[in-house]
mmCIF file of C-alpha atoms in Angstrom:
data_model
loop_
_atom_site.group_PDB
_atom_site.id
_atom_site.type_symbol
_atom_site.label_atom_id
_atom_site.label_comp_id
_atom_site.label_asym_id
_atom_site.label_seq_id
_atom_site.Cartn_x
_atom_site.Cartn_y
_atom_site.Cartn_z
ATOM 1 C CA UNK A 1 35.158 127.159 -99.406
ATOM 2 C CA UNK A 2 37.642 124.352 -98.724
ATOM 3 C CA UNK A 3 41.180 125.087 -97.571
ATOM 4 C CA UNK A 4 42.621 123.848 -100.878
ATOM 5 C CA UNK A 5 40.365 126.241 -102.780
ATOM 6 C CA UNK A 6 41.449 129.135 -100.571
ATOM 7 C CA UNK A 7 45.097 128.331 -101.189
ATOM 8 C CA UNK A 8 44.450 128.174 -104.938
ATOM 9 C CA UNK A 9 42.714 131.555 -104.807
ATOM 10 C CA UNK A 10 45.655 133.073 -102.956
ATOM 11 C CA UNK A 11 47.991 131.811 -105.678
ATOM 12 C CA UNK A 12 45.873 133.465 -108.362
ATOM 13 C CA UNK A 13 45.551 136.905 -106.728
ATOM 14 C CA UNK A 14 48.719 138.582 -105.406
ATOM 15 C CA UNK A 15 48.547 141.315 -102.806
ATOM 16 C CA UNK A 16 49.705 143.843 -105.401
ATOM 17 C CA UNK A 17 46.531 143.265 -107.419
ATOM 18 C CA UNK A 18 44.381 144.168 -104.407
ATOM 19 C CA UNK A 19 46.443 147.278 -103.683
ATOM 20 C CA UNK A 20 46.422 148.601 -107.243
ATOM 21 C CA UNK A 21 42.712 147.844 -107.539
ATOM 22 C CA UNK A 22 42.149 150.017 -104.436
ATOM 23 C CA UNK A 23 44.204 152.929 -105.740
ATOM 24 C CA UNK A 24 47.631 152.241 -104.254
ATOM 25 C CA UNK A 25 50.727 152.996 -106.291
ATOM 26 C CA UNK A 26 54.148 151.360 -106.223
ATOM 27 C CA UNK A 27 56.938 153.495 -104.763
ATOM 28 C CA UNK A 28 59.821 152.182 -106.834
ATOM 29 C CA UNK A 29 62.476 154.340 -105.208
ATOM 30 C CA UNK A 30 61.769 152.862 -101.780
ATOM 31 C CA UNK A 31 61.080 149.295 -102.913
ATOM 32 C CA UNK A 32 63.372 146.301 -103.111
ATOM 33 C CA UNK A 33 62.950 142.959 -104.810
ATOM 34 C CA UNK A 34 61.832 141.408 -101.523
ATOM 35 C CA UNK A 35 59.829 144.349 -100.133
ATOM 36 C CA UNK A 36 57.603 146.367 -102.464
ATOM 37 C CA UNK A 37 56.277 149.583 -100.945
ATOM 38 C CA UNK A 38 52.810 150.744 -102.015
ATOM 39 C CA UNK A 39 51.320 154.114 -101.118
ATOM 40 C CA UNK A 40 47.885 155.761 -101.110
ATOM 41 C CA UNK A 41 48.050 159.232 -99.590
ATOM 42 C CA UNK A 42 49.434 158.625 -96.073
ATOM 43 C CA UNK A 43 48.710 154.883 -96.109
ATOM 44 C CA UNK A 44 51.632 152.512 -96.719
ATOM 45 C CA UNK A 45 51.586 148.761 -97.327
ATOM 46 C CA UNK A 46 54.740 146.668 -97.779
ATOM 47 C CA UNK A 47 54.292 143.550 -99.941
ATOM 48 C CA UNK A 48 56.605 140.635 -99.089
ATOM 49 C CA UNK A 49 56.993 136.893 -99.672
ATOM 50 C CA UNK A 50 56.850 137.232 -103.435
ATOM 51 C CA UNK A 51 53.504 139.023 -103.350
ATOM 52 C CA UNK A 52 51.813 136.553 -100.987
ATOM 53 C CA UNK A 53 52.227 138.532 -97.766
ATOM 54 C CA UNK A 54 52.120 142.121 -96.524
ATOM 55 C CA UNK A 55 52.415 144.339 -93.476
ATOM 56 C CA UNK A 56 51.392 147.864 -92.529
ATOM 57 C CA UNK A 57 54.370 149.753 -91.046
ATOM 58 C CA UNK A 58 51.997 152.257 -89.419
ATOM 59 C CA UNK A 59 50.032 149.634 -87.471
ATOM 60 C CA UNK A 60 50.115 145.961 -86.486
ATOM 61 C CA UNK A 61 48.317 144.901 -89.678
ATOM 62 C CA UNK A 62 49.811 141.968 -91.607
ATOM 63 C CA UNK A 63 48.874 138.674 -93.238
ATOM 64 C CA UNK A 64 47.782 137.194 -96.563
ATOM 65 C CA UNK A 65 45.673 138.630 -99.388
ATOM 66 C CA UNK A 66 42.400 137.971 -97.523
ATOM 67 C CA UNK A 67 43.632 139.796 -94.427
ATOM 68 C CA UNK A 68 44.728 142.657 -96.686
ATOM 69 C CA UNK A 69 41.178 143.147 -97.958
ATOM 70 C CA UNK A 70 39.834 142.941 -94.398
ATOM 71 C CA UNK A 71 42.416 145.519 -93.288
ATOM 72 C CA UNK A 72 41.785 148.022 -96.072
ATOM 73 C CA UNK A 73 38.036 147.678 -96.548
ATOM 74 C CA UNK A 74 36.932 146.800 -93.020
ATOM 75 C CA UNK A 75 34.967 143.731 -94.132
ATOM 76 C CA UNK A 76 34.554 140.256 -92.683
ATOM 77 C CA UNK A 77 36.464 137.211 -93.944
ATOM 78 C CA UNK A 78 33.636 135.895 -96.159
ATOM 79 C CA UNK A 79 33.322 139.269 -97.880
ATOM 80 C CA UNK A 80 37.100 139.388 -98.297
ATOM 81 C CA UNK A 81 37.015 136.018 -100.083
ATOM 82 C CA UNK A 82 34.434 137.365 -102.528
ATOM 83 C CA UNK A 83 36.495 140.515 -103.126
ATOM 84 C CA UNK A 84 39.619 138.486 -103.847
ATOM 85 C CA UNK A 85 37.725 136.064 -106.102
ATOM 86 C CA UNK A 86 36.537 139.041 -108.140
ATOM 87 C CA UNK A 87 40.157 139.955 -108.896
ATOM 88 C CA UNK A 88 41.099 136.648 -110.528
ATOM 89 C CA UNK A 89 42.579 137.581 -113.896
ATOM 90 C CA UNK A 90 42.837 141.270 -112.952
ATOM 91 C CA UNK A 91 45.780 142.908 -114.747
ATOM 92 C CA UNK A 92 46.800 145.988 -112.773
ATOM 93 C CA UNK A 93 47.732 149.114 -114.763
ATOM 94 C CA UNK A 94 51.176 150.647 -114.509
ATOM 95 C CA UNK A 95 50.620 152.676 -111.356
ATOM 96 C CA UNK A 96 53.804 154.201 -109.980
ATOM 97 C CA UNK A 97 53.953 156.595 -107.041
ATOM 98 C CA UNK A 98 54.652 160.100 -108.338
ATOM 99 C CA UNK A 99 56.619 162.311 -105.992
ATOM 100 C CA UNK A 100 55.404 165.851 -106.490
ATOM 101 C CA UNK A 101 57.206 169.004 -105.477
ATOM 102 C CA UNK A 102 57.270 169.249 -101.717
ATOM 103 C CA UNK A 103 56.074 172.414 -100.028
ATOM 104 C CA UNK A 104 57.659 173.795 -96.876
ATOM 105 C CA UNK A 105 55.547 171.784 -94.418
ATOM 106 C CA UNK A 106 57.429 168.443 -94.559
ATOM 107 C CA UNK A 107 60.698 170.325 -93.924
ATOM 108 C CA UNK A 108 59.402 171.535 -90.577
ATOM 109 C CA UNK A 109 59.561 169.531 -87.381
ATOM 110 C CA UNK A 110 56.390 167.913 -86.049
ATOM 111 C CA UNK A 111 55.996 170.498 -83.229
ATOM 112 C CA UNK A 112 56.440 173.338 -85.732
ATOM 113 C CA UNK A 113 53.831 171.904 -88.062
ATOM 114 C CA UNK A 114 51.472 171.409 -85.116
ATOM 115 C CA UNK A 115 51.920 175.006 -83.920
ATOM 116 C CA UNK A 116 51.247 176.288 -87.439
ATOM 117 C CA UNK A 117 47.722 174.814 -87.336
ATOM 118 C CA UNK A 118 44.794 176.581 -85.673
ATOM 119 C CA UNK A 119 42.638 175.067 -82.962
ATOM 120 C CA UNK A 120 39.125 174.185 -84.183
ATOM 121 C CA UNK A 121 36.513 176.871 -83.529
ATOM 122 C CA UNK A 122 32.745 176.818 -83.624
ATOM 123 C CA UNK A 123 31.699 176.727 -87.287
ATOM 124 C CA UNK A 124 35.120 175.755 -88.663
ATOM 125 C CA UNK A 125 35.426 172.868 -91.121
ATOM 126 C CA UNK A 126 36.924 170.560 -88.507
ATOM 127 C CA UNK A 127 34.321 171.578 -85.932
ATOM 128 C CA UNK A 128 31.553 170.740 -88.422
ATOM 129 C CA UNK A 129 33.130 167.374 -89.204
ATOM 130 C CA UNK A 130 33.391 166.442 -85.531
ATOM 131 C CA UNK A 131 30.011 167.813 -84.413
ATOM 132 C CA UNK A 132 27.873 166.967 -87.465
ATOM 133 C CA UNK A 133 29.490 163.896 -89.064
ATOM 134 C CA UNK A 134 30.793 162.418 -85.802
ATOM 135 C CA UNK A 135 28.033 163.665 -83.448
ATOM 136 C CA UNK A 136 30.491 164.813 -80.780
ATOM 137 C CA UNK A 137 28.808 167.180 -78.295
ATOM 138 C CA UNK A 138 30.041 170.734 -77.859
ATOM 139 C CA UNK A 139 31.040 170.247 -74.219
ATOM 140 C CA UNK A 140 33.431 167.419 -75.068
ATOM 141 C CA UNK A 141 34.835 169.236 -78.103
ATOM 142 C CA UNK A 142 35.537 172.328 -76.031
ATOM 143 C CA UNK A 143 37.233 170.221 -73.343
ATOM 144 C CA UNK A 144 39.538 168.624 -75.928
ATOM 145 C CA UNK A 145 40.286 171.976 -77.557
ATOM 146 C CA UNK A 146 40.999 173.573 -74.174
ATOM 147 C CA UNK A 147 43.421 170.731 -73.439
ATOM 148 C CA UNK A 148 45.318 171.674 -76.617
ATOM 149 C CA UNK A 149 45.057 168.215 -78.186
ATOM 150 C CA UNK A 150 43.057 169.051 -81.352
ATOM 151 C CA UNK A 151 44.059 171.003 -84.456
ATOM 152 C CA UNK A 152 42.471 171.889 -87.790
ATOM 153 C CA UNK A 153 43.870 169.576 -90.472
ATOM 154 C CA UNK A 154 43.598 170.033 -94.244
ATOM 155 C CA UNK A 155 40.173 169.777 -95.911
ATOM 156 C CA UNK A 156 38.201 169.707 -92.665
ATOM 157 C CA UNK A 157 40.177 166.864 -91.107
ATOM 158 C CA UNK A 158 41.097 166.553 -87.442
ATOM 159 C CA UNK A 159 44.557 166.325 -85.971
ATOM 160 C CA UNK A 160 44.580 164.607 -82.537
ATOM 161 C CA UNK A 161 47.828 164.872 -80.591
ATOM 162 C CA UNK A 162 49.911 161.963 -79.349
ATOM 163 C CA UNK A 163 52.146 162.895 -76.452
ATOM 164 C CA UNK A 164 54.821 161.402 -74.248
ATOM 165 C CA UNK A 165 54.466 161.184 -70.451
ATOM 166 C CA UNK A 166 55.936 164.670 -70.010
ATOM 167 C CA UNK A 167 53.476 166.182 -72.471
ATOM 168 C CA UNK A 168 55.913 166.414 -75.375
ATOM 169 C CA UNK A 169 54.173 166.174 -78.748
ATOM 170 C CA UNK A 170 55.289 163.087 -80.692
ATOM 171 C CA UNK A 171 52.800 163.120 -83.594
ATOM 172 C CA UNK A 172 49.096 163.131 -84.287
ATOM 173 C CA UNK A 173 46.298 161.022 -85.664
ATOM 174 C CA UNK A 174 44.765 162.467 -88.834
ATOM 175 C CA UNK A 175 41.087 161.792 -89.487
ATOM 176 C CA UNK A 176 38.616 163.441 -91.835
ATOM 177 C CA UNK A 177 35.653 162.789 -94.120
ATOM 178 C CA UNK A 178 37.918 161.076 -96.672
ATOM 179 C CA UNK A 179 41.243 160.911 -94.908
ATOM 180 C CA UNK A 180 42.889 158.717 -92.310
ATOM 181 C CA UNK A 181 46.558 158.580 -91.395
ATOM 182 C CA UNK A 182 49.271 159.610 -88.975
ATOM 183 C CA UNK A 183 51.686 162.530 -88.966
ATOM 184 C CA UNK A 184 54.569 162.111 -91.395
ATOM 185 C CA UNK A 185 57.715 161.751 -89.329
ATOM 186 C CA UNK A 186 55.717 161.477 -86.105
ATOM 187 C CA UNK A 187 55.651 158.655 -83.576
ATOM 188 C CA UNK A 188 52.620 156.939 -82.071
ATOM 189 C CA UNK A 189 52.584 156.999 -78.270
ATOM 190 C CA UNK A 190 49.170 157.899 -76.765
ATOM 191 C CA UNK A 191 46.363 160.370 -77.363
ATOM 192 C CA UNK A 192 45.265 161.569 -73.909
ATOM 193 C CA UNK A 193 42.029 163.300 -72.860
ATOM 194 C CA UNK A 194 41.312 163.829 -69.185
ATOM 195 C CA UNK A 195 43.224 164.267 -65.924
ATOM 196 C CA UNK A 196 46.772 162.933 -66.205
ATOM 197 C CA UNK A 197 46.610 161.430 -62.697
ATOM 198 C CA UNK A 198 43.181 159.819 -63.135
ATOM 199 C CA UNK A 199 42.946 156.315 -61.575
ATOM 200 C CA UNK A 200 40.817 154.911 -64.424
ATOM 201 C CA UNK A 201 42.441 154.429 -67.841
ATOM 202 C CA UNK A 202 40.203 153.750 -70.852
ATOM 203 C CA UNK A 203 42.281 152.601 -73.827
ATOM 204 C CA UNK A 204 40.709 152.796 -77.298
ATOM 205 C CA UNK A 205 42.098 152.253 -80.806
ATOM 206 C CA UNK A 206 41.420 155.728 -82.236
ATOM 207 C CA UNK A 207 41.187 159.288 -80.945
ATOM 208 C CA UNK A 208 37.666 159.579 -82.391
ATOM 209 C CA UNK A 209 36.628 156.620 -80.232
ATOM 210 C CA UNK A 210 38.381 157.975 -77.136
ATOM 211 C CA UNK A 211 36.487 161.280 -77.448
ATOM 212 C CA UNK A 212 33.235 159.443 -78.285
ATOM 213 C CA UNK A 213 33.530 157.269 -75.172
ATOM 214 C CA UNK A 214 34.225 160.406 -73.134
ATOM 215 C CA UNK A 215 30.979 161.844 -74.511
ATOM 216 C CA UNK A 216 29.020 158.658 -73.714
ATOM 217 C CA UNK A 217 30.387 158.687 -70.158
ATOM 218 C CA UNK A 218 29.887 162.453 -69.799
ATOM 219 C CA UNK A 219 33.615 163.074 -69.296
ATOM 220 C CA UNK A 220 34.055 161.099 -66.086
ATOM 221 C CA UNK A 221 36.423 163.111 -63.865
ATOM 222 C CA UNK A 222 38.171 159.950 -62.675
ATOM 223 C CA UNK A 223 39.077 158.810 -66.203
ATOM 224 C CA UNK A 224 41.914 159.400 -68.648
ATOM 225 C CA UNK A 225 40.705 158.516 -72.154
ATOM 226 C CA UNK A 226 43.507 157.140 -74.326
ATOM 227 C CA UNK A 227 44.061 156.081 -77.939
ATOM 228 C CA UNK A 228 46.881 153.994 -79.359
ATOM 229 C CA UNK A 229 46.163 155.267 -82.876
ATOM 230 C CA UNK A 230 45.521 151.768 -84.185
ATOM 231 C CA UNK A 231 49.082 150.657 -83.512
ATOM 232 C CA UNK A 232 51.128 149.187 -80.698
ATOM 233 C CA UNK A 233 54.610 150.604 -80.901
ATOM 234 C CA UNK A 234 57.261 149.968 -78.225
ATOM 235 C CA UNK A 235 56.697 153.566 -77.098
ATOM 236 C CA UNK A 236 52.955 152.911 -76.720
ATOM 237 C CA UNK A 237 53.592 149.739 -74.756
ATOM 238 C CA UNK A 238 56.025 151.562 -72.478
ATOM 239 C CA UNK A 239 53.602 154.464 -71.940
ATOM 240 C CA UNK A 240 50.686 152.203 -70.974
ATOM 241 C CA UNK A 241 52.889 150.171 -68.636
ATOM 242 C CA UNK A 242 54.061 153.364 -66.920
ATOM 243 C CA UNK A 243 50.456 154.461 -66.351
ATOM 244 C CA UNK A 244 49.352 151.001 -65.176
ATOM 245 C CA UNK A 245 52.207 150.831 -62.665
ATOM 246 C CA UNK A 246 50.776 153.694 -60.601
ATOM 247 C CA UNK A 247 48.881 152.811 -57.381
ATOM 248 C CA UNK A 248 45.132 152.034 -57.460
ATOM 249 C CA UNK A 249 44.906 152.021 -61.248
ATOM 250 C CA UNK A 250 42.021 150.427 -63.151
ATOM 251 C CA UNK A 251 42.878 149.628 -66.784
ATOM 252 C CA UNK A 252 39.838 149.448 -69.085
ATOM 253 C CA UNK A 253 40.273 147.741 -72.467
ATOM 254 C CA UNK A 254 37.735 149.852 -74.384
ATOM 255 C CA UNK A 255 38.670 148.589 -77.838
ATOM 256 C CA UNK A 256 36.384 147.868 -80.793
ATOM 257 C CA UNK A 257 33.756 145.139 -80.769
ATOM 258 C CA UNK A 258 35.423 142.956 -83.420
ATOM 259 C CA UNK A 259 38.260 140.459 -83.760
ATOM 260 C CA UNK A 260 40.961 143.114 -83.877
ATOM 261 C CA UNK A 261 39.458 144.857 -80.863
ATOM 262 C CA UNK A 262 39.408 141.581 -78.936
ATOM 263 C CA UNK A 263 43.064 141.014 -79.828
ATOM 264 C CA UNK A 264 43.968 144.488 -78.534
ATOM 265 C CA UNK A 265 41.894 143.893 -75.403
ATOM 266 C CA UNK A 266 43.697 140.616 -74.754
ATOM 267 C CA UNK A 267 47.024 142.403 -74.974
ATOM 268 C CA UNK A 268 45.853 145.121 -72.584
ATOM 269 C CA UNK A 269 44.484 142.634 -70.050
ATOM 270 C CA UNK A 270 47.727 140.670 -70.162
ATOM 271 C CA UNK A 271 49.671 143.891 -69.575
ATOM 272 C CA UNK A 272 47.431 144.733 -66.627
ATOM 273 C CA UNK A 273 48.014 141.284 -65.158
ATOM 274 C CA UNK A 274 51.761 141.822 -65.359
ATOM 275 C CA UNK A 275 51.409 145.255 -63.751
ATOM 276 C CA UNK A 276 49.177 143.868 -60.970
ATOM 277 C CA UNK A 277 46.373 146.378 -61.547
ATOM 278 C CA UNK A 278 42.622 145.890 -61.910
ATOM 279 C CA UNK A 279 41.372 145.464 -65.479
ATOM 280 C CA UNK A 280 38.058 145.276 -67.310
ATOM 281 C CA UNK A 281 36.852 144.815 -70.885
ATOM 282 C CA UNK A 282 34.449 147.579 -71.926
ATOM 283 C CA UNK A 283 32.807 146.668 -75.211
ATOM 284 C CA UNK A 284 30.719 148.965 -77.473
ATOM 285 C CA UNK A 285 27.318 147.724 -78.592
ATOM 286 C CA UNK A 286 28.108 148.510 -82.235
ATOM 287 C CA UNK A 287 31.515 148.135 -83.857
ATOM 288 C CA UNK A 288 33.091 151.140 -82.123
ATOM 289 C CA UNK A 289 32.289 153.942 -79.670
ATOM 290 C CA UNK A 290 31.568 156.570 -82.307
ATOM 291 C CA UNK A 291 28.949 154.264 -83.829
ATOM 292 C CA UNK A 292 27.386 153.917 -80.359
ATOM 293 C CA UNK A 293 27.385 157.695 -79.941
ATOM 294 C CA UNK A 294 25.690 158.181 -83.321
ATOM 295 C CA UNK A 295 23.061 155.567 -82.453
ATOM 296 C CA UNK A 296 22.318 157.281 -79.145
ATOM 297 C CA UNK A 297 21.954 160.684 -80.815
ATOM 298 C CA UNK A 298 19.692 159.175 -83.485
ATOM 299 C CA UNK A 299 17.487 157.611 -80.789
ATOM 300 C CA UNK A 300 17.259 160.957 -78.997
ATOM 301 C CA UNK A 301 16.293 162.659 -82.258
ATOM 302 C CA UNK A 302 13.482 160.159 -82.889
ATOM 303 C CA UNK A 303 12.261 160.541 -79.321
ATOM 304 C CA UNK A 304 12.211 164.334 -79.618
ATOM 305 C CA UNK A 305 10.320 164.088 -82.909
ATOM 306 C CA UNK A 306 7.790 161.733 -81.331
ATOM 307 C CA UNK A 307 7.335 164.082 -78.366
ATOM 308 C CA UNK A 308 6.601 166.953 -80.752
ATOM 309 C CA UNK A 309 3.854 164.877 -82.368
ATOM 310 C CA UNK A 310 2.359 163.722 -79.040
ATOM 311 C CA UNK A 311 -1.127 165.184 -78.391
ATOM 312 C CA UNK A 312 -1.347 167.745 -75.623
ATOM 313 C CA UNK A 313 -1.960 166.300 -72.199
ATOM 314 C CA UNK A 314 -0.161 163.019 -72.852
ATOM 315 C CA UNK A 315 3.302 162.250 -71.560
ATOM 316 C CA UNK A 316 6.037 159.988 -72.829
ATOM 317 C CA UNK A 317 8.486 157.922 -70.801
ATOM 318 C CA UNK A 318 11.975 159.188 -71.554
ATOM 319 C CA UNK A 319 14.562 156.797 -72.908
ATOM 320 C CA UNK A 320 17.864 156.612 -71.132
ATOM 321 C CA UNK A 321 21.012 156.028 -73.196
ATOM 322 C CA UNK A 322 22.221 152.465 -72.821
ATOM 323 C CA UNK A 323 25.307 152.074 -70.693
ATOM 324 C CA UNK A 324 28.432 150.719 -72.432
ATOM 325 C CA UNK A 325 28.550 146.941 -72.363
ATOM 326 C CA UNK A 326 30.805 145.889 -69.528
ATOM 327 C CA UNK A 327 31.870 142.270 -69.498
ATOM 328 C CA UNK A 328 31.043 140.293 -66.370
ATOM 329 C CA UNK A 329 33.663 140.615 -63.609
ATOM 330 C CA UNK A 330 36.031 137.766 -63.102
ATOM 331 C CA UNK A 331 39.581 137.047 -62.177
ATOM 332 C CA UNK A 332 42.601 137.094 -64.431
ATOM 333 C CA UNK A 333 45.676 136.652 -62.306
ATOM 334 C CA UNK A 334 46.170 139.893 -60.395
ATOM 335 C CA UNK A 335 43.465 141.741 -62.348
ATOM 336 C CA UNK A 336 39.768 142.026 -61.730
ATOM 337 C CA UNK A 337 37.811 141.513 -64.947
ATOM 338 C CA UNK A 338 38.500 139.915 -68.260
ATOM 339 C CA UNK A 339 37.425 139.486 -71.834
ATOM 340 C CA UNK A 340 33.881 138.295 -72.336
ATOM 341 C CA UNK A 341 33.751 134.615 -73.137
ATOM 342 C CA UNK A 342 32.110 133.360 -76.300
#
């Protein structure tokens, strides 16, 4: 599609049409003429520039109507164009955010709400979500639970703690079978799994991916697995810089294998260069580390099934799980390693 055609399509489909089509509702009480706030559960999108632009206050997401579809549906640009084209002439219904009666939970502080939630236990709804749907092994789950960084969220969801350098709880990532968000009133800093003084820092975009990478690497004792929660707040930037400033640190940009992940990795490698520490880009084979973990478990399951069917007396060569894709070493200022070219 030519640039002129894309511009014409953007004129025909405002961001509000995409949001209302995907179940968002306008929060009139918190909207202004120049900034319209749309909500869907914990997700928030602010529409600006007369409906032609938007940004996500809970992450770094922003852009035009095509980027909005990419952001919300996780599709590529070509698919986003088709989605937007399908909304030409769409007349959104009157969909206004309804504020229900609030229970006691939002009136509590974040630490109080966190303490009110139980840790996951074997057989609990959250345990089943993480072990069955996400394929996280029991050893890694127990390590995270023992560290006090997981809680049972509503409807089988997971709460994964974000903490400051001194261990103070600042908020938590919320992730479940049909739920994704961040603690209301909380602040994104870093999810942390592993020894606090570990010399190797693996930074991912989500707690699920941090725990999945820990599982793939068998909980390396020299590694602190981190998640930014999909955002890059000033507090997150400050926290990563403080960790990278320590002696003999290796910063690993273990972000997703897509354009957004590459953008995050570039930011991390630039930060490492400024801090003068070693840095590498660790890239999943699939889109993210949890997808890699699922693929590995599926391969093991097929191998076990094949072994069961193997006639007696014959042996099978065992498959080894593929190592995470590490970009070739190079030099980037004061850092060893860099983003893969191409």
